[in-house]
């Protein structure tokens, strides 16, 4: 009887622990989604974080309004979470667009601005070019700040409409594409994943091959394994300090994409080495013996027999590495920087999604935006993991039917 009670008690503890774990996980993911899902839209994914300022050159042309005023009033392309209309939109014939005065307010800024709410199909704005003659996109919810040197600061909507309406010929309009997006952070994160894996995977796999296939058991192998295990447990901020001191300062790579990638590659090495080593050990010894008996060299046996059979384990290393790269922030703060821009070269700084989430949460106090970034991070990790799993299944020759 007591044994049965003991078994039931232990079983209840197991179920309780499992339930608590799942509940915590669901609560965390649910909280992130509830807080951030309202900010997810195409503009959020396709725009940069910072506002983009440009000068649009257009030829003024009178374009009549093709819709009635009530329909025009219903055009609200701006974000109601941050922008509040102060006036109804006014149509300006010589640029073929309607403008409204709004108050923009977020966690750190409050200002008044003039937003394009509607553009006619024949509007000159749709033919705008920059100073180099390159076609420039102008859309609704873009902000107009000046025209032909006339700044709109402290003007009313009536004064702005009058100022624009009095201009003719070639117009030089200062426009601002609103930021608030994470396009550059998504691209920087993908760059970081790709570069760090390109660096770390070959080194880690070759290191595992040496430990498994060539190294003789002894103190040296034990020291190498112990060192790899120690590296796996070191906080990433230590790697970040090393990366800043060595790659950024000593090698003069500056705070850049390459400095961040090299630093993260070092962080990944222990994970890749240990996972690959364990995968190689699962390949039956008879496979090696059979290959050698057929006249293959040791190197041919490793690359033609052993490695293909170990693909699932190597894929596990890749999956763990992807999650580590996407989730890394401390080391990248010190080596890749916080600039919300797409790195133009390997030596340009860039901010990954996790670094950007830290920045908006800590510096701006914008928890909703940080949670929205968190949702994107979760989706990217899931997608990359699925792609890695599909690739490993395609390459898995050991379990192919």
Coordinates of C-alpha atoms in Angstrom, one line a residue:
X1 CA 0.0 0.0 0.0
X2 CA 2.8 2.4 1.0
X3 CA 4.6 1.6 -2.2
X4 CA 1.5 2.4 -4.3
X5 CA 1.0 5.7 -2.5
X6 CA 4.7 6.6 -3.0
X7 CA 4.4 5.8 -6.8
X8 CA 1.3 8.0 -7.0
X9 CA 3.0 10.8 -5.1
X10 CA 6.0 10.7 -7.4
X11 CA 3.8 10.5 -10.5
X12 CA 1.8 13.5 -9.3
X13 CA 5.0 15.5 -8.8
X14 CA 6.1 14.6 -12.4
X15 CA 2.7 15.7 -13.8
X16 CA 2.8 18.9 -11.7
X17 CA 6.3 19.8 -12.8
X18 CA 5.3 19.2 -16.4
X19 CA 2.2 21.3 -16.0
X20 CA 4.1 24.2 -14.4
X21 CA 6.7 24.1 -17.1
X22 CA 4.2 24.2 -19.9
X23 CA 2.1 26.9 -18.1
X24 CA 5.1 29.1 -17.7
X25 CA 6.1 28.7 -21.3
X26 CA 2.6 29.4 -22.6
X27 CA 2.3 32.4 -20.3
X28 CA 5.5 33.9 -21.5
X29 CA 4.7 33.4 -25.2
X30 CA 1.1 34.5 -24.6
X31 CA 2.2 37.7 -22.8
X32 CA 4.6 38.6 -25.6
X33 CA 2.0 38.0 -28.3
X34 CA -0.8 39.9 -26.4
X35 CA 1.5 42.9 -25.8
X36 CA 3.1 43.1 -29.2
X37 CA 0.7 41.6 -31.8
X38 CA -1.1 44.9 -32.3
X39 CA 2.1 46.5 -33.7
X40 CA 2.8 43.8 -36.3
X41 CA 1.9 45.0 -39.8
X42 CA 3.6 45.3 -43.2
X43 CA 5.0 48.8 -42.4
X44 CA 6.5 47.4 -39.2
X45 CA 8.4 44.7 -41.1
X46 CA 9.3 46.7 -44.2
X47 CA 10.5 50.1 -42.7
X48 CA 13.6 51.1 -40.9
X49 CA 13.5 52.1 -37.3
X50 CA 14.7 55.6 -37.9
X51 CA 12.8 58.2 -40.0
X52 CA 14.2 58.6 -43.6
X53 CA 14.5 62.2 -44.8
X54 CA 14.7 63.0 -48.5
X55 CA 14.1 65.9 -50.9
X56 CA 11.6 65.2 -53.6
X57 CA 11.7 67.2 -56.8
X58 CA 8.4 67.4 -58.7
X59 CA 6.8 69.6 -61.4
X60 CA 3.6 71.2 -60.0
X61 CA 0.5 70.4 -61.9
X62 CA -3.1 71.1 -61.1
X63 CA -4.9 67.8 -60.4
X64 CA -8.6 68.0 -59.5
X65 CA -9.9 66.0 -56.5
X66 CA -11.7 62.9 -57.8
X67 CA -13.5 62.0 -54.5
X68 CA -15.9 63.8 -52.3
X69 CA -14.9 65.5 -49.0
X70 CA -16.5 62.9 -46.8
X71 CA -14.5 60.1 -48.4
X72 CA -11.4 62.3 -48.1
X73 CA -12.1 62.8 -44.4
X74 CA -12.2 59.0 -44.0
X75 CA -8.7 58.5 -45.3
X76 CA -6.6 57.8 -42.2
X77 CA -3.3 56.2 -43.3
X78 CA -1.4 57.3 -40.3
X79 CA -1.0 55.2 -37.1
X80 CA -3.7 56.1 -34.6
X81 CA -1.6 54.6 -31.8
X82 CA 0.9 57.5 -32.1
X83 CA -0.8 60.1 -34.2
X84 CA -3.9 62.1 -33.4
X85 CA -5.6 64.3 -36.1
X86 CA -5.9 67.9 -35.2
X87 CA -7.6 69.0 -38.4
X88 CA -9.5 67.4 -41.3
X89 CA -7.4 66.9 -44.4
X90 CA -7.2 69.7 -46.9
X91 CA -6.6 69.0 -50.6
X92 CA -3.8 70.8 -52.4
X93 CA -4.4 70.9 -56.1
X94 CA -1.0 71.7 -57.4
X95 CA 0.6 68.6 -55.8
X96 CA -2.5 66.4 -56.2
X97 CA -2.5 65.4 -52.5
X98 CA -4.4 66.0 -49.3
X99 CA -2.6 67.0 -46.0
X100 CA -3.7 66.8 -42.4
X101 CA -2.2 68.2 -39.3
X102 CA -1.6 65.6 -36.6
X103 CA 0.1 65.3 -33.2
X104 CA 2.7 62.6 -33.1
X105 CA 3.4 61.2 -29.6
X106 CA 5.4 58.1 -28.5
X107 CA 7.3 57.2 -25.4
X108 CA 10.0 59.9 -25.9
X109 CA 8.7 62.5 -28.4
X110 CA 5.7 64.7 -28.9
X111 CA 5.4 67.1 -31.9
X112 CA 3.0 68.4 -34.6
X113 CA 3.5 67.4 -38.2
X114 CA 1.8 67.5 -41.6
X115 CA 0.9 64.1 -43.0
X116 CA -0.1 63.2 -46.5
X117 CA -3.4 61.4 -46.2
X118 CA -4.4 60.9 -49.9
X119 CA -2.7 61.0 -53.2
X120 CA -4.5 61.2 -56.6
X121 CA -3.5 58.8 -59.3
X122 CA -2.2 61.7 -61.5
X123 CA -0.4 63.4 -58.7
X124 CA 3.0 64.9 -59.4
X125 CA 4.2 63.3 -56.2
X126 CA 4.1 59.9 -57.8
X127 CA 6.7 61.1 -60.3
X128 CA 9.0 62.5 -57.7
X129 CA 12.8 62.1 -58.1
X130 CA 15.7 62.9 -55.8
X131 CA 18.6 65.2 -56.6
X132 CA 20.3 62.5 -58.7
X133 CA 17.2 62.0 -60.8
X134 CA 16.4 58.6 -59.2
X135 CA 12.7 57.8 -58.8
X136 CA 11.6 58.5 -55.2
X137 CA 8.7 56.9 -53.5
X138 CA 6.2 59.2 -51.8
X139 CA 3.2 57.6 -50.1
X140 CA 0.4 58.3 -47.8
X141 CA 1.4 58.8 -44.1
X142 CA 4.7 60.5 -45.3
X143 CA 5.4 63.8 -43.6
X144 CA 5.9 67.1 -45.4
X145 CA 8.3 69.5 -43.6
X146 CA 9.0 72.2 -46.2
X147 CA 8.7 73.3 -49.8
X148 CA 11.2 75.4 -51.8
X149 CA 12.9 76.4 -48.5
X150 CA 9.7 77.4 -46.7
X151 CA 9.8 75.5 -43.4
X152 CA 6.4 74.5 -42.0
X153 CA 7.4 74.6 -38.3
X154 CA 4.9 76.6 -36.2
X155 CA 2.5 77.0 -39.2
X156 CA -1.1 76.1 -39.2
X157 CA -2.6 73.7 -41.8
X158 CA -4.2 76.7 -43.6
X159 CA -0.8 78.4 -43.8
X160 CA 0.8 75.3 -45.1
X161 CA -1.8 74.7 -47.8
X162 CA -1.6 78.4 -48.8
X163 CA 2.2 78.2 -49.0
X164 CA 2.2 75.1 -51.1
X165 CA -0.6 76.4 -53.3
X166 CA 1.4 79.6 -54.1
X167 CA 4.3 77.6 -55.5
X168 CA 4.6 76.7 -59.2
X169 CA 7.0 75.1 -61.6
X170 CA 9.6 72.9 -60.1
X171 CA 9.1 72.1 -56.5
X172 CA 11.6 71.0 -53.9
X173 CA 9.7 69.2 -51.1
X174 CA 11.3 67.9 -47.9
X175 CA 9.6 64.7 -47.0
X176 CA 10.0 62.2 -44.2
X177 CA 9.2 58.5 -44.4
X178 CA 8.2 57.5 -40.9
X179 CA 10.3 54.9 -39.2
X180 CA 9.3 52.6 -36.4
X181 CA 10.0 49.5 -38.4
X182 CA 12.6 46.7 -38.0
X183 CA 13.6 45.8 -41.6
X184 CA 17.2 46.7 -41.0
X185 CA 17.3 44.6 -37.8
X186 CA 15.8 41.6 -39.5
X187 CA 18.4 41.8 -42.3
X188 CA 21.3 42.3 -39.8
X189 CA 20.1 39.3 -37.8
X190 CA 20.1 37.1 -40.9
X191 CA 23.5 38.4 -41.8
X192 CA 24.8 37.6 -38.3
X193 CA 23.4 34.0 -38.4
X194 CA 24.8 33.3 -41.9
X195 CA 28.3 34.8 -41.2
X196 CA 28.7 33.2 -37.7
X197 CA 27.7 29.8 -39.0
X198 CA 30.0 30.0 -42.0
X199 CA 32.9 30.7 -39.7
X200 CA 32.0 28.4 -36.8
X201 CA 30.5 25.3 -38.5
X202 CA 33.7 24.2 -40.5
X203 CA 35.9 24.9 -37.4
X204 CA 33.6 23.0 -35.1
X205 CA 33.0 20.1 -37.4
X206 CA 36.7 19.6 -38.1
X207 CA 37.5 19.9 -34.4
X208 CA 35.0 17.2 -33.6
X209 CA 36.4 15.0 -36.4
X210 CA 39.8 15.3 -34.9
X211 CA 38.6 14.5 -31.4
X212 CA 36.6 11.5 -32.6
X213 CA 38.6 10.0 -35.5
X214 CA 42.2 11.0 -35.1
X215 CA 43.0 11.9 -31.5
X216 CA 44.2 9.1 -29.2
X217 CA 42.5 8.9 -25.8
X218 CA 44.6 10.7 -23.2
X219 CA 45.2 13.8 -21.2
X220 CA 45.4 16.1 -24.2
X221 CA 42.0 15.0 -25.5
X222 CA 40.5 15.3 -22.0
X223 CA 41.9 18.9 -21.7
X224 CA 40.4 19.9 -25.0
X225 CA 37.0 18.5 -24.1
X226 CA 37.2 20.1 -20.6
X227 CA 38.1 23.5 -22.2
X228 CA 35.2 23.2 -24.7
X229 CA 32.8 22.4 -21.8
X230 CA 34.1 25.4 -19.8
X231 CA 33.7 27.7 -22.8
X232 CA 30.1 26.6 -23.2
X233 CA 29.4 27.8 -19.6
X234 CA 31.1 31.2 -19.8
X235 CA 28.7 34.1 -19.8
X236 CA 28.4 35.7 -23.3
X237 CA 29.4 39.2 -21.9
X238 CA 32.9 37.8 -21.3
X239 CA 33.1 36.8 -25.0
X240 CA 31.8 40.3 -25.8
X241 CA 34.6 41.9 -23.8
X242 CA 37.2 39.7 -25.6
X243 CA 35.6 40.6 -29.0
X244 CA 35.7 44.3 -28.2
X245 CA 39.3 44.1 -27.0
X246 CA 40.6 41.9 -29.7
X247 CA 38.5 42.3 -32.9
X248 CA 37.3 45.9 -32.4
X249 CA 40.5 47.4 -30.9
X250 CA 43.5 45.2 -31.5
X251 CA 42.6 44.2 -35.1
X252 CA 40.9 47.6 -35.7
X253 CA 37.8 46.0 -37.2
X254 CA 35.8 48.7 -35.3
X255 CA 32.3 48.0 -34.0
X256 CA 31.0 46.2 -37.0
X257 CA 29.2 43.2 -38.5
X258 CA 32.4 41.2 -38.9
X259 CA 33.5 41.8 -35.2
X260 CA 30.1 40.6 -34.0
X261 CA 30.1 37.6 -36.3
X262 CA 33.6 36.5 -35.2
X263 CA 32.7 36.9 -31.5
X264 CA 29.5 34.9 -31.9
X265 CA 31.3 32.2 -33.9
X266 CA 33.6 31.7 -30.9
X267 CA 30.5 31.4 -28.6
X268 CA 29.1 28.7 -31.0
X269 CA 32.3 26.6 -31.2
X270 CA 31.8 24.6 -28.0
X271 CA 28.2 23.8 -28.9
X272 CA 29.0 22.7 -32.4
X273 CA 32.1 20.6 -31.3
X274 CA 30.2 18.7 -28.6
X275 CA 27.1 18.1 -30.6
X276 CA 29.0 17.0 -33.7
X277 CA 31.3 14.8 -31.6
X278 CA 28.4 13.0 -30.1
X279 CA 26.8 12.5 -33.5
X280 CA 30.0 11.0 -34.9
X281 CA 30.2 8.6 -32.0
X282 CA 26.7 7.2 -32.9
X283 CA 27.9 6.0 -36.3
X284 CA 28.5 2.2 -35.9
X285 CA 32.2 1.2 -36.1
X286 CA 31.3 -1.5 -38.6
X287 CA 30.6 1.2 -41.1
X288 CA 34.1 2.5 -40.8
X289 CA 35.6 -1.0 -40.9
X290 CA 33.6 -1.9 -44.0
X291 CA 34.7 1.2 -45.8
X292 CA 38.3 0.7 -45.0
X293 CA 38.0 -3.0 -46.0
X294 CA 36.8 -1.9 -49.5
X295 CA 40.0 0.1 -50.0
X296 CA 38.8 3.6 -49.0
X297 CA 41.3 5.8 -47.2
X298 CA 40.5 7.1 -43.7
X299 CA 39.7 10.6 -45.0
X300 CA 37.4 9.1 -47.7
X301 CA 35.7 7.1 -45.0
X302 CA 35.1 10.1 -42.8
X303 CA 33.7 12.3 -45.6
X304 CA 31.8 9.6 -47.6
X305 CA 30.5 7.4 -44.8
X306 CA 30.8 8.9 -41.3
X307 CA 29.8 12.5 -41.9
X308 CA 26.7 11.7 -44.0
X309 CA 25.5 9.3 -41.3
X310 CA 26.0 12.0 -38.6
X311 CA 24.0 14.7 -40.4
X312 CA 21.0 14.6 -37.9
X313 CA 23.4 15.3 -35.0
X314 CA 25.1 18.1 -37.0
X315 CA 21.7 19.5 -37.8
X316 CA 21.0 19.6 -34.1
X317 CA 24.2 21.6 -33.6
X318 CA 23.0 24.0 -36.3
X319 CA 19.6 24.4 -34.7
X320 CA 21.1 25.2 -31.3
X321 CA 23.5 27.6 -33.0
X322 CA 20.8 29.5 -34.8
X323 CA 18.9 29.9 -31.5
X324 CA 22.0 31.1 -29.8
X325 CA 22.9 33.7 -32.5
X326 CA 19.3 35.1 -32.8
X327 CA 19.0 35.3 -29.0
X328 CA 22.5 36.8 -28.4
X329 CA 22.6 40.4 -27.2
X330 CA 25.3 41.1 -24.6
X331 CA 28.2 40.2 -26.8
X332 CA 26.8 42.0 -29.8
X333 CA 26.2 45.2 -27.9
X334 CA 29.9 45.5 -27.5
X335 CA 31.0 44.3 -30.9
X336 CA 28.3 44.9 -33.5
X337 CA 26.7 48.1 -32.0
X338 CA 23.2 49.4 -31.8
X339 CA 22.9 51.3 -35.1
X340 CA 19.5 50.5 -36.6
X341 CA 20.7 50.3 -40.2
X342 CA 21.5 47.7 -42.8
X343 CA 25.3 47.2 -42.7
X344 CA 26.7 48.4 -46.0
X345 CA 29.9 46.3 -45.6
X346 CA 31.3 43.7 -43.2
X347 CA 33.0 46.6 -41.4
X348 CA 29.7 48.6 -40.8
X349 CA 27.8 48.4 -37.5
X350 CA 24.3 47.0 -37.3
X351 CA 21.7 46.1 -34.6
X352 CA 20.2 42.7 -34.5
X353 CA 16.6 42.1 -33.3
X354 CA 17.5 41.2 -29.8
X355 CA 19.8 44.2 -29.4
X356 CA 17.0 46.4 -30.8
X357 CA 14.5 44.9 -28.4
X358 CA 16.8 45.7 -25.5
X359 CA 17.3 49.2 -26.8
X360 CA 13.6 50.1 -27.1
X361 CA 12.7 48.5 -23.8
X362 CA 15.6 49.9 -21.8
X363 CA 16.2 53.3 -23.4
X364 CA 12.7 54.2 -24.6
X365 CA 10.6 52.2 -22.2
X366 CA 8.5 50.9 -25.1
X367 CA 7.5 47.4 -23.9
X368 CA 4.9 46.9 -26.6
X369 CA 7.5 47.5 -29.4
X370 CA 10.0 45.2 -27.6
X371 CA 7.3 42.5 -27.5
X372 CA 6.5 43.0 -31.2
X373 CA 10.2 42.4 -31.9
X374 CA 10.1 39.4 -29.7
X375 CA 7.3 37.9 -31.8
X376 CA 9.4 38.4 -35.0
X377 CA 12.3 36.7 -33.3
X378 CA 10.2 33.7 -32.3
X379 CA 8.9 33.4 -35.9
X380 CA 12.4 33.7 -37.4
X381 CA 13.8 31.0 -35.1
X382 CA 10.9 28.7 -35.9
X383 CA 11.3 29.2 -39.7
X384 CA 15.1 28.7 -39.6
X385 CA 14.7 25.6 -37.5
X386 CA 12.1 24.1 -39.9
X387 CA 14.4 24.9 -42.9
X388 CA 17.4 23.3 -41.1
X389 CA 15.3 20.2 -40.2
X390 CA 14.1 19.8 -43.9
X391 CA 17.7 20.1 -45.1
X392 CA 19.0 17.5 -42.6
X393 CA 16.2 15.1 -43.6
X394 CA 17.2 15.5 -47.2
X395 CA 20.9 14.8 -46.4
X396 CA 20.3 12.0 -43.9
X397 CA 21.5 9.0 -45.8
X398 CA 21.6 6.7 -42.8
X399 CA 17.8 6.6 -42.3
X400 CA 16.7 7.0 -45.9
X401 CA 14.2 4.4 -47.0

